[in-house]
mmCIF file of C-alpha atoms (C1' of nucleotides) in Angstrom:
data_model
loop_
_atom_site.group_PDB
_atom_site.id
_atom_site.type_symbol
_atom_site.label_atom_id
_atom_site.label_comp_id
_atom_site.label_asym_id
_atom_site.label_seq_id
_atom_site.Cartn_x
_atom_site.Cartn_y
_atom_site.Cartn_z
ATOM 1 C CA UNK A 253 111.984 -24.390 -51.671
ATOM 2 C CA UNK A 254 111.290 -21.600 -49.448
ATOM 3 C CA UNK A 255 112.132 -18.896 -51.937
ATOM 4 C CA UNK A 256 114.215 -15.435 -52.108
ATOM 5 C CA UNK A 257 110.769 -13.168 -50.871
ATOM 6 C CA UNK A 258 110.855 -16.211 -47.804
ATOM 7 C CA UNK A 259 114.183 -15.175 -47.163
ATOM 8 C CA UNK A 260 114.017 -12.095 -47.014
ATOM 9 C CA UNK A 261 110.587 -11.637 -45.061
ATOM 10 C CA UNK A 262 113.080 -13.353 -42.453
ATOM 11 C CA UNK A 263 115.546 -11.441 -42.710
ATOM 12 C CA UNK A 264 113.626 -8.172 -42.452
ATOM 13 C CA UNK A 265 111.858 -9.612 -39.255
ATOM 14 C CA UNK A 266 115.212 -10.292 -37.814
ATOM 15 C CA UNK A 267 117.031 -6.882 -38.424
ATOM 16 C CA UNK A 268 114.142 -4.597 -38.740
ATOM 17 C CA UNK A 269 113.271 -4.418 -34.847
ATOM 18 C CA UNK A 270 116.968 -4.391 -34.025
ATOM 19 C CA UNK A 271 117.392 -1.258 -36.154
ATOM 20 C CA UNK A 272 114.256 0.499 -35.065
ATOM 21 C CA UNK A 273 115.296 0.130 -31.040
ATOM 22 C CA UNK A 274 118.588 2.223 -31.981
ATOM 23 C CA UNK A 275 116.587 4.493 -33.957
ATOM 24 C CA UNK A 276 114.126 4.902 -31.352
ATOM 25 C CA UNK A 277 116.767 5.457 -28.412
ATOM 26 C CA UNK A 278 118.492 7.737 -30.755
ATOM 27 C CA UNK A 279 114.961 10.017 -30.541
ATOM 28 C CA UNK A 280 114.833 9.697 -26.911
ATOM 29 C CA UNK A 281 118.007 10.416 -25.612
ATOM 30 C CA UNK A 282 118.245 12.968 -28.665
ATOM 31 C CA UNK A 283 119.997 16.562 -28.047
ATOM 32 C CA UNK A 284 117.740 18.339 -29.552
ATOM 33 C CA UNK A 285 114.767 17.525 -27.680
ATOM 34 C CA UNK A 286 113.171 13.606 -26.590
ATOM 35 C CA UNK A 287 110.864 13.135 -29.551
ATOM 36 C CA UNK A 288 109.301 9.725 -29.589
ATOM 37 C CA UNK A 289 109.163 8.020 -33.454
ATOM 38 C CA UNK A 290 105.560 8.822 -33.575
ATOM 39 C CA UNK A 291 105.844 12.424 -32.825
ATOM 40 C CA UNK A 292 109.071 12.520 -35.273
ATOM 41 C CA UNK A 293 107.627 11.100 -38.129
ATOM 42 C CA UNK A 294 104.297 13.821 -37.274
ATOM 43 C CA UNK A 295 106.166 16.537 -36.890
ATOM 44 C CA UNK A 296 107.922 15.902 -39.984
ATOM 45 C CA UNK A 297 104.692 15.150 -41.702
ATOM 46 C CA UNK A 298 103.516 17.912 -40.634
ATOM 47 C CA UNK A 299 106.613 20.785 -41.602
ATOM 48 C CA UNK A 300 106.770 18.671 -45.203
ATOM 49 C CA UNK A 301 102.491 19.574 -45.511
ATOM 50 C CA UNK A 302 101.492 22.452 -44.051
ATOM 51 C CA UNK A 303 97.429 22.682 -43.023
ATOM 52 C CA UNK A 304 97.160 18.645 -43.507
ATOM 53 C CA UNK A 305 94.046 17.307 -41.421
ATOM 54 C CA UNK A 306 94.260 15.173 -38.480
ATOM 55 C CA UNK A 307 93.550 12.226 -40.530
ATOM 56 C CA UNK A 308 96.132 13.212 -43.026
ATOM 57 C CA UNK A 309 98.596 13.083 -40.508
ATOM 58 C CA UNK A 310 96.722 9.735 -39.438
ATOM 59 C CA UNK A 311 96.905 7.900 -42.430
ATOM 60 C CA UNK A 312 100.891 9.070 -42.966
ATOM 61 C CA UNK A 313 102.065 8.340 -39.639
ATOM 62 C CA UNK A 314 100.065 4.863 -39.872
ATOM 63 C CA UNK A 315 97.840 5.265 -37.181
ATOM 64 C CA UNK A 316 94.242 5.247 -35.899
ATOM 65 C CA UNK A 317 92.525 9.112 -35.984
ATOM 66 C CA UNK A 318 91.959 8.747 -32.112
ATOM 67 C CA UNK A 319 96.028 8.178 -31.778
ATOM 68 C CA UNK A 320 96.357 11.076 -33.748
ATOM 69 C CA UNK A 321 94.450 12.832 -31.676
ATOM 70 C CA UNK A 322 96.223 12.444 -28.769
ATOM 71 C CA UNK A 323 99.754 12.361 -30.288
ATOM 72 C CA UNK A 324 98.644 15.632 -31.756
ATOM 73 C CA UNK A 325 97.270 16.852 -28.458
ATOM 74 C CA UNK A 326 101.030 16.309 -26.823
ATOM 75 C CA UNK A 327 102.659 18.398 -29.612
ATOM 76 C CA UNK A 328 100.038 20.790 -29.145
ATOM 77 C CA UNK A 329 100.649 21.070 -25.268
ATOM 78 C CA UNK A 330 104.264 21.469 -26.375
ATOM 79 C CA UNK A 331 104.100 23.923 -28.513
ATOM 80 C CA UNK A 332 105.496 22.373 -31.382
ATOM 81 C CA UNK A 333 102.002 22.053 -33.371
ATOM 82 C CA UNK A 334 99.725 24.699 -33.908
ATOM 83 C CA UNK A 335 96.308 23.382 -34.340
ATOM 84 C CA UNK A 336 93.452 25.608 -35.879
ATOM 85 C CA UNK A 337 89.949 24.908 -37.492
ATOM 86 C CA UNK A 338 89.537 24.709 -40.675
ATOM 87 C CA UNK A 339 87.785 27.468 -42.720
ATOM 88 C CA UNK A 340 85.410 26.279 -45.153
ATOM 89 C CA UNK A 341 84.994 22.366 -43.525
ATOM 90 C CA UNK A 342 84.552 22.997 -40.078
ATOM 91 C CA UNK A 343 84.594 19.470 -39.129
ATOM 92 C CA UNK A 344 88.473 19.441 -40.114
ATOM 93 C CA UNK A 345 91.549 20.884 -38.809
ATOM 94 C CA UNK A 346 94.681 22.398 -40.098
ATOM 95 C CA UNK A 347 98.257 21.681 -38.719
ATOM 96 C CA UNK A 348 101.334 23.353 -38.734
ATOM 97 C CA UNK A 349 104.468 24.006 -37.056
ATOM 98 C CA UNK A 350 105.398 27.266 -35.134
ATOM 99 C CA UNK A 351 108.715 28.354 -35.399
ATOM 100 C CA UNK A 352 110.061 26.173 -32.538
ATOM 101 C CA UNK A 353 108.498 22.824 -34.033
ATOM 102 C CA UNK A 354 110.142 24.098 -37.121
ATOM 103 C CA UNK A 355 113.647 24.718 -35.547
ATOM 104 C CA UNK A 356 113.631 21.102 -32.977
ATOM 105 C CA UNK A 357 112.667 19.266 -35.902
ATOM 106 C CA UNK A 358 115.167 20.210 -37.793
ATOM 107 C CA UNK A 359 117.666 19.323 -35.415
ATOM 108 C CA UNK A 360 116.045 16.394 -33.977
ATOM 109 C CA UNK A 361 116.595 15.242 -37.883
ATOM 110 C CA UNK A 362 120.743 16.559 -37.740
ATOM 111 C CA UNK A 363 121.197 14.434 -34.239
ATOM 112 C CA UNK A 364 119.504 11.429 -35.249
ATOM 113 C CA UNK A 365 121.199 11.208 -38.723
ATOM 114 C CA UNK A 366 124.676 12.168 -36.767
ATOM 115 C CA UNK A 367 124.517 9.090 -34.379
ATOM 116 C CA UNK A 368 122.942 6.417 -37.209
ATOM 117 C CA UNK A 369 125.605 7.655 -39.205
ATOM 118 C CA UNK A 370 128.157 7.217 -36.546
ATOM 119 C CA UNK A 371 127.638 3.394 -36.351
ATOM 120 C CA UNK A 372 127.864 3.123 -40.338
ATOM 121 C CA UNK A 373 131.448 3.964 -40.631
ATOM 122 C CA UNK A 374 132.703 0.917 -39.968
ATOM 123 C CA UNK A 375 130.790 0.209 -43.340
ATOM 124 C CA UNK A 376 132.085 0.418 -46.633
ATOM 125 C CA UNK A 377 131.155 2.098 -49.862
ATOM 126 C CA UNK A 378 130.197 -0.901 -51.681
ATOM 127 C CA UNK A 379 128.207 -2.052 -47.967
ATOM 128 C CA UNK A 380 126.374 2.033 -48.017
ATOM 129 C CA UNK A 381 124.932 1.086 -51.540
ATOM 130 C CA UNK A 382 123.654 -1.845 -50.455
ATOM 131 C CA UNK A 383 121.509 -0.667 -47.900
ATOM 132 C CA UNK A 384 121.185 2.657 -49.458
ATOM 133 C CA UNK A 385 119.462 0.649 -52.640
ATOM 134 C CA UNK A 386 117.717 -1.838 -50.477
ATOM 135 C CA UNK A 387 115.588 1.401 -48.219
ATOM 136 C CA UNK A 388 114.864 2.763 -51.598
ATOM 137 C CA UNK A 389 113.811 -0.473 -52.287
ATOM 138 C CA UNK A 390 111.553 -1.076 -49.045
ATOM 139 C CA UNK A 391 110.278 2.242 -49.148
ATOM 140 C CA UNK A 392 107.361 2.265 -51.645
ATOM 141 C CA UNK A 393 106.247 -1.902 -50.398
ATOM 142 C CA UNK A 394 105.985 -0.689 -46.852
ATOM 143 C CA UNK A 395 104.043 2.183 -48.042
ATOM 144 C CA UNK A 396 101.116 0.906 -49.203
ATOM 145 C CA UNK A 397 98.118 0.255 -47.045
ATOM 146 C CA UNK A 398 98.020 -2.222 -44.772
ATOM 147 C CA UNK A 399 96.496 -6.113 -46.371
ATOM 148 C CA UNK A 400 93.386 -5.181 -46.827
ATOM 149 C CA UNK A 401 90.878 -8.012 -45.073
ATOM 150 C CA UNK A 402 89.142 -10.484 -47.373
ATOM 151 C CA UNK A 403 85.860 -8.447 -46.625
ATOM 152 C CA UNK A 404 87.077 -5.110 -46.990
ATOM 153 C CA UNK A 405 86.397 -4.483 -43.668
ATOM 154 C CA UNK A 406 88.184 -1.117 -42.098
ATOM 155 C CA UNK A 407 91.243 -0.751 -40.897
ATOM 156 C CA UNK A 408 93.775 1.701 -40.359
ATOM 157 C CA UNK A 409 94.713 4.076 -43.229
ATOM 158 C CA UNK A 410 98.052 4.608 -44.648
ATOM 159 C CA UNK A 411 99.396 6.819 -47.819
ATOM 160 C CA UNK A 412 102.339 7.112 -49.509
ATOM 161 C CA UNK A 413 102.994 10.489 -48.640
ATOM 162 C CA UNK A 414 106.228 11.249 -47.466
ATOM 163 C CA UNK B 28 129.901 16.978 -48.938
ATOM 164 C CA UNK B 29 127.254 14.616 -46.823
ATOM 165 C CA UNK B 30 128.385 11.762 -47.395
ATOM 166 C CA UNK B 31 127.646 7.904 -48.329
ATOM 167 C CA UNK B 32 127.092 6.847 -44.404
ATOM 168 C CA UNK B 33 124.880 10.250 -43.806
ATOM 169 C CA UNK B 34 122.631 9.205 -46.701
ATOM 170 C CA UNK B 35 122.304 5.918 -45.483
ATOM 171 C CA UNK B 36 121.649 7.420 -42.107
ATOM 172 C CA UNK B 37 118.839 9.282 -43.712
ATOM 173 C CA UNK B 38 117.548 6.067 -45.718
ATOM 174 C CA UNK B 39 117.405 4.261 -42.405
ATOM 175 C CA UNK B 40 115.328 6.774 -40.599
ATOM 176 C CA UNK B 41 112.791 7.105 -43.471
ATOM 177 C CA UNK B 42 112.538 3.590 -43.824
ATOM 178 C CA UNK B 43 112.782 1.868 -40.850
ATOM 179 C CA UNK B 44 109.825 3.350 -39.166
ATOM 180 C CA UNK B 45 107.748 2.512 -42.117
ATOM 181 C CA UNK B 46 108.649 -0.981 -42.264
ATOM 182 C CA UNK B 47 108.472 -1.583 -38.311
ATOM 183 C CA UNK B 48 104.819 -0.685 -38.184
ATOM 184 C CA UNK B 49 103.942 -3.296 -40.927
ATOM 185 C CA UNK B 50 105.826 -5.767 -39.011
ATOM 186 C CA UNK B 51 104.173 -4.643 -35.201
ATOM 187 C CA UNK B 52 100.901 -4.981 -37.068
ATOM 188 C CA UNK B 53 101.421 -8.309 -38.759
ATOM 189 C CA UNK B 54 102.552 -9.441 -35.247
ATOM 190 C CA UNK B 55 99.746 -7.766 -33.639
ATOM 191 C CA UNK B 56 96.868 -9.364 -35.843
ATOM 192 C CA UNK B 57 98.787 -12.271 -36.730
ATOM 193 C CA UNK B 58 96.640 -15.641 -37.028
ATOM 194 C CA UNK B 59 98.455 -17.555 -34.679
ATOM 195 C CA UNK B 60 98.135 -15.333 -31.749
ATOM 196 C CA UNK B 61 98.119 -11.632 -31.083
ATOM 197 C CA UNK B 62 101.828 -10.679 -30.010
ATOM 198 C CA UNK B 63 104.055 -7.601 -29.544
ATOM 199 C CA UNK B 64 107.118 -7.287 -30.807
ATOM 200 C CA UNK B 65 108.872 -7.094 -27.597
ATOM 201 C CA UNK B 66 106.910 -10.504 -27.059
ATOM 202 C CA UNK B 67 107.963 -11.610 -30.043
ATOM 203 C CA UNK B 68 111.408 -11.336 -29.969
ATOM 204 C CA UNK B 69 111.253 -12.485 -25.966
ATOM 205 C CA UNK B 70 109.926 -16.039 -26.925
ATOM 206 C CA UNK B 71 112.316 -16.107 -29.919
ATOM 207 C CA UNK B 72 115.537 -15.169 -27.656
ATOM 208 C CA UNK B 73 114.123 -17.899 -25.146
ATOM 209 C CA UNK B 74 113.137 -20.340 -27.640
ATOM 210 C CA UNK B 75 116.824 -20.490 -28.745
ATOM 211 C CA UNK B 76 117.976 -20.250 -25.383
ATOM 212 C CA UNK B 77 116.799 -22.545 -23.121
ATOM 213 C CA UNK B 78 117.168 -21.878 -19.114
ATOM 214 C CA UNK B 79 118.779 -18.323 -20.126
ATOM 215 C CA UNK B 80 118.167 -15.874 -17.387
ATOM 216 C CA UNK B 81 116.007 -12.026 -17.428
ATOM 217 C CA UNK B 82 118.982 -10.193 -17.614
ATOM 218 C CA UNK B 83 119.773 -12.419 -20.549
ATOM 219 C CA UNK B 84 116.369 -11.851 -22.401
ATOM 220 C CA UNK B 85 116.872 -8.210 -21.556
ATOM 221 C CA UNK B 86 120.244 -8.072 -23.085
ATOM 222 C CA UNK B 87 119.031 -9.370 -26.286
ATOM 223 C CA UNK B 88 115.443 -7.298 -26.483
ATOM 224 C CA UNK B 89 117.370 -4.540 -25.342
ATOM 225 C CA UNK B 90 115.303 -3.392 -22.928
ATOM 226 C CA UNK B 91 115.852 -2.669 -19.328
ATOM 227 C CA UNK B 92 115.560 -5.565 -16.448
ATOM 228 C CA UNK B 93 112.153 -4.001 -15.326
ATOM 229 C CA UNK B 94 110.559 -3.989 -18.592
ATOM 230 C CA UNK B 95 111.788 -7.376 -19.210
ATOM 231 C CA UNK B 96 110.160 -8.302 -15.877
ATOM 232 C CA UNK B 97 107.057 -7.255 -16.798
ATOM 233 C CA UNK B 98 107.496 -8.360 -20.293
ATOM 234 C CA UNK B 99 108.133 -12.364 -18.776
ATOM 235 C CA UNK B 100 105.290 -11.632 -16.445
ATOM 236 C CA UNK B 101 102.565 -11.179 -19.212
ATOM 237 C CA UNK B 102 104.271 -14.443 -20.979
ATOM 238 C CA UNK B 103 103.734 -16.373 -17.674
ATOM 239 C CA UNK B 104 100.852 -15.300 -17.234
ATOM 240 C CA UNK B 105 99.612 -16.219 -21.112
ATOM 241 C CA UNK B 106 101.394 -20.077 -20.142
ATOM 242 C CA UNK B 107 103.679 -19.500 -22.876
ATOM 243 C CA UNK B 108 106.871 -19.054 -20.665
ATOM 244 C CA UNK B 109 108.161 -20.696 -17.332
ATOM 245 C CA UNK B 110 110.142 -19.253 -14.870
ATOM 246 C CA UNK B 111 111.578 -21.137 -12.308
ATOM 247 C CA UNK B 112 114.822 -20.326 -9.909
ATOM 248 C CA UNK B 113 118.053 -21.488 -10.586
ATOM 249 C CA UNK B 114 119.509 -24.156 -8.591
ATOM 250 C CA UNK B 115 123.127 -22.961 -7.989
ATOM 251 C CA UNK B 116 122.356 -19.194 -7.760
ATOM 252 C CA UNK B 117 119.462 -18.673 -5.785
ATOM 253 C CA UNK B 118 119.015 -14.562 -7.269
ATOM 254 C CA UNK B 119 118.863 -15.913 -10.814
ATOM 255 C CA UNK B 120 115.633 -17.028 -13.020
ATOM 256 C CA UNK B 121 116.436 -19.764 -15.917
ATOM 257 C CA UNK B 122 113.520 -19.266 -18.479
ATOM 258 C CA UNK B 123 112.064 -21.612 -21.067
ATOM 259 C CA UNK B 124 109.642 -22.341 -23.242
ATOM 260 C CA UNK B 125 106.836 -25.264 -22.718
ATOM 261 C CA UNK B 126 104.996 -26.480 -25.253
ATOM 262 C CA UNK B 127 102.123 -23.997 -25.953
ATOM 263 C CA UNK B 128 104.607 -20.998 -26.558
ATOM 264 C CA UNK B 129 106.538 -23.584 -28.900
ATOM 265 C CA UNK B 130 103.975 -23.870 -30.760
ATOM 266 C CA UNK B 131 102.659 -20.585 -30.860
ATOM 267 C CA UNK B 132 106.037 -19.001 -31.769
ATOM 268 C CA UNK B 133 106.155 -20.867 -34.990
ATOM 269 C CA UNK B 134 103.310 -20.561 -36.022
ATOM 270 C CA UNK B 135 103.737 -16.786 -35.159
ATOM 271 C CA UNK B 136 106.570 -17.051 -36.760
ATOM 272 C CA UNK B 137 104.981 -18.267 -40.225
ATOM 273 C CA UNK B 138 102.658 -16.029 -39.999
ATOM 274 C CA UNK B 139 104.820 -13.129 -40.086
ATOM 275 C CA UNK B 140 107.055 -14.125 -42.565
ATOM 276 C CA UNK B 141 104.351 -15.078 -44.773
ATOM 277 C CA UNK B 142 102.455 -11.540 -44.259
ATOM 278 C CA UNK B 143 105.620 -10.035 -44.786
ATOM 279 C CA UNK B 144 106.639 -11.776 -47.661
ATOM 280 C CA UNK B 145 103.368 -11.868 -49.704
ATOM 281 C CA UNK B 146 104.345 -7.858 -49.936
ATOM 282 C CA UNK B 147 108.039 -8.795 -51.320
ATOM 283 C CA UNK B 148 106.007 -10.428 -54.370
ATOM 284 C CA UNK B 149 106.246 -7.361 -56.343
ATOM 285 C CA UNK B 150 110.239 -7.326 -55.982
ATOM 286 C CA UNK B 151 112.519 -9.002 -58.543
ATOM 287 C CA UNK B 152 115.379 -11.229 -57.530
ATOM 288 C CA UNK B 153 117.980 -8.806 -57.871
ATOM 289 C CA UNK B 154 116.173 -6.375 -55.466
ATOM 290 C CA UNK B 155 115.514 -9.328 -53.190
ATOM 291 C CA UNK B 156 118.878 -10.009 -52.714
ATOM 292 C CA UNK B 157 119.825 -6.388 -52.510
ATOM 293 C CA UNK B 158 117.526 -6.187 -49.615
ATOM 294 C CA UNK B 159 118.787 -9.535 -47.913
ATOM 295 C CA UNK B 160 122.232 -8.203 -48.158
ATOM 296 C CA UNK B 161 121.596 -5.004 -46.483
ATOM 297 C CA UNK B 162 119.999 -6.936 -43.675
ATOM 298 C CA UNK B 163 123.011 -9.062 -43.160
ATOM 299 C CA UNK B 164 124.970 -5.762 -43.604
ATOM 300 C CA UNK B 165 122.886 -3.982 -40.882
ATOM 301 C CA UNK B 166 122.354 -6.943 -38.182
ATOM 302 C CA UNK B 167 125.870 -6.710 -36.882
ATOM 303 C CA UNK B 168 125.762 -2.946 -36.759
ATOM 304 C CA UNK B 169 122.597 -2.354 -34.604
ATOM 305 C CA UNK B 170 123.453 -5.419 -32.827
ATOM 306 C CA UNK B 171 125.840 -4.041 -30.188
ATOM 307 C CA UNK B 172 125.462 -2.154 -27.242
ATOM 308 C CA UNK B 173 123.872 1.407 -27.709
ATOM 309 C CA UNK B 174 126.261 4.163 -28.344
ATOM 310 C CA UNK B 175 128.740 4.883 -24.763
ATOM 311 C CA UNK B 176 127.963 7.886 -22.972
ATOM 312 C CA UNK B 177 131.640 9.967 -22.448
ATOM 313 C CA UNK B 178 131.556 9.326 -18.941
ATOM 314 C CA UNK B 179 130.867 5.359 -19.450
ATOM 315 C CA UNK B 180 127.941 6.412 -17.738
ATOM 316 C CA UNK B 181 125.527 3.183 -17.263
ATOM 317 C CA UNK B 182 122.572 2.634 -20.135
ATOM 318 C CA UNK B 183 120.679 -0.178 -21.425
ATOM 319 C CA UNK B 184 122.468 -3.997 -21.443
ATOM 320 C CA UNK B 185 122.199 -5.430 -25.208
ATOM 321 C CA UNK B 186 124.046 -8.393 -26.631
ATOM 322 C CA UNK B 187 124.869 -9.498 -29.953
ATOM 323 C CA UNK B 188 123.016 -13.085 -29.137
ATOM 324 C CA UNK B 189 120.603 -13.852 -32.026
ATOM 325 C "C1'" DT C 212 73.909 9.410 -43.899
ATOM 326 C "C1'" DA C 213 78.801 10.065 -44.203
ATOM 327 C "C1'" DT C 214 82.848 12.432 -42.498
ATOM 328 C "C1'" DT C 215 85.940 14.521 -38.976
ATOM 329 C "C1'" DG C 216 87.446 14.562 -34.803
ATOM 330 C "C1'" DT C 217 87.209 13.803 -29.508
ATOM 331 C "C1'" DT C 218 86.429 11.242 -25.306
ATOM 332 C "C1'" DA C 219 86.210 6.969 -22.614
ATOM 333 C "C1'" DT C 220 88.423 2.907 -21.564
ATOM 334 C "C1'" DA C 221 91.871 -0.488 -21.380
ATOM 335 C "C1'" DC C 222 96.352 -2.493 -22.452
ATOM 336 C "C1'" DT C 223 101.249 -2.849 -23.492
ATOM 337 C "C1'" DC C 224 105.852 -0.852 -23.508
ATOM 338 C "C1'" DT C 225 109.054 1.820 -21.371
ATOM 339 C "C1'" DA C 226 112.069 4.062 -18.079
ATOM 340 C "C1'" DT C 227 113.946 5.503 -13.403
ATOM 341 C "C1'" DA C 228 114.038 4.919 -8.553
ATOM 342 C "C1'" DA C 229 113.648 2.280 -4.601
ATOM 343 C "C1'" DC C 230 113.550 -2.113 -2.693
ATOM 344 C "C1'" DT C 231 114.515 -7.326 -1.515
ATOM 345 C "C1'" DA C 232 117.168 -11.329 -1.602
ATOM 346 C "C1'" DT C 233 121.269 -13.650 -2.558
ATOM 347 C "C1'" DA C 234 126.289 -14.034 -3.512
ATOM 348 C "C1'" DT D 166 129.574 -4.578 -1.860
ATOM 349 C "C1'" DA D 167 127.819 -6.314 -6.118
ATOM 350 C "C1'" DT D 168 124.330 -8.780 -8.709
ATOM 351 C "C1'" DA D 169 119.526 -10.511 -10.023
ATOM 352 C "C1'" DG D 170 115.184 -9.476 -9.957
ATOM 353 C "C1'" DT D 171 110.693 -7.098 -8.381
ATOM 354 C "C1'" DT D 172 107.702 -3.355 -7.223
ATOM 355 C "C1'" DA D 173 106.299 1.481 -7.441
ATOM 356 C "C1'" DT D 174 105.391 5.140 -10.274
ATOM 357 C "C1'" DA D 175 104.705 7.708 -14.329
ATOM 358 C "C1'" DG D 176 104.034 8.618 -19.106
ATOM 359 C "C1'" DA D 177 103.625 7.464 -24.117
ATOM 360 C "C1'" DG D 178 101.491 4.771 -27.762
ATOM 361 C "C1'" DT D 179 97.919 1.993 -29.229
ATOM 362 C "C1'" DA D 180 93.313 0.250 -30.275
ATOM 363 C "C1'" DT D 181 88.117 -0.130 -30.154
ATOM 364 C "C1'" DA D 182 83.769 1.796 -28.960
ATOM 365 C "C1'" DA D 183 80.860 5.497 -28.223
ATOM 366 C "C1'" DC D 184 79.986 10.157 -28.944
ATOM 367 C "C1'" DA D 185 79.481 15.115 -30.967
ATOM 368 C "C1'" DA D 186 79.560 18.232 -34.639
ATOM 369 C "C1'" DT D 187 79.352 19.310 -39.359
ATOM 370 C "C1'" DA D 188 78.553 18.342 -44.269
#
DNA sequence: TATTGTTATACTCTATAACTATA
DNA sequence: TATAGTTATAGAGTATAACAATA
């Protein structure tokens, strides 16, 4: 029997990359400005934890430091990020937003919610629940570190910040 | 008042990224081979759809007929795809699989959903089935073509073909 | 030595625009 | 003219490896 956790790993693998090309055209194309989902979910990392480190940011977003880096270096160039040394640790740095990262994220957020929201009318309020209850659900297993390797070798950090 | 679709709208954009990079990675250092996504779900499309065309595998990725170009190159060129012209219509490709990328995409496939579900093991059968619903709930949704400019402008093909 | 971050290098994904070949 | 696909170009995202600076 392949079992309910076999189903759904299927299921998630089927939908999940569906979803996420929507979302990420939704960023693109958004009004507000063309934020890629990288540079969303920093920026919004960043507003929600002001003076985080790079590899805060890093281990949030889900990414290597040196993709950071550069990711960072783009909303830096852009004017979104302000990016400053950090007083007592000089071998860290503190982000933040300026006021314009502040105000495009915020409606980056309104315009992507507006058009994902758009295609769930044709839902229901029972249908809503159901996926409401099932991201709440994914939320904390997906936010885990990755498998760690038999050897405990290194590999990309993640936290469960959100 | 927001709203039952607007909260899902926000669920979705939490969640979805968050899940997708578990996925890309479990793709990416997957036993079988090292795939993208885009790869992924390119040998899946073909796999179930022998001698479709690009603009057919392009449709379904939902990417545009250059990317998918490039995408089918690198499967070529890895001897997991063949490409061949189509008798009756000389401008057309017809695409299949041969044997290797058979085999690799299920054992790609396993792989995946056996990553992916080894991280469901925490989740009781009630919240497994909550999540398996809101997949089925969300396929048809995110399966259609992206949201129509006013002017019917032209954007990217996508089909509801699994 | 360990930690934080950057730089170098190399790939894939992605799009738009311009082009070729065929219908 | 319209359709199917490729090539040209450009930019983002990604990783690993090598490096520099600081603790």
């Amino acid at each position: 029997m392949a079992g309910a956790a076999d189903d759904a790993a299927k299921a998630i693998l089927r939908v999940v990359p569906l979803v996420m090309r929507t979302v990420r055209d939704e960023m693109r194309t958004g009004r507000a400005a063309p934020l890629s989902v990288p540079q969303f979910r920093t920026l919004n990392f960043v507003g929600r934890h002001r003076g985080a480190s790079l590899s805060d940011a890093a281990a949030h977003v889900g990414v290597t430091l040196p993709s950071m880096s550069r990711l960072v270096d783009g909303l830096v160039a852009r004017k979104l990020v302000i990016r400053q040394g950090h007083k007592a640790d000089r071998r860290r740095l503190t982000l933040r937003l300026n006021a314009r990262g502040r105000t495009l994220l915020r409606a980056a957020h309104a315009s992507a919610e507006l058009s994902i929201a758009s295609r769930l009318t044709a839902l229901g309020g029972e249908e809503l629940d159901v996926v409401i209850r099932a991201m709440a659900i994914l939320q904390p297993v997906f936010s885990g570190a990755a498998t760690v390797g038999e050897d405990g070798s290194k590999r990309r950090m993640e936290s469960n910040h959100v």
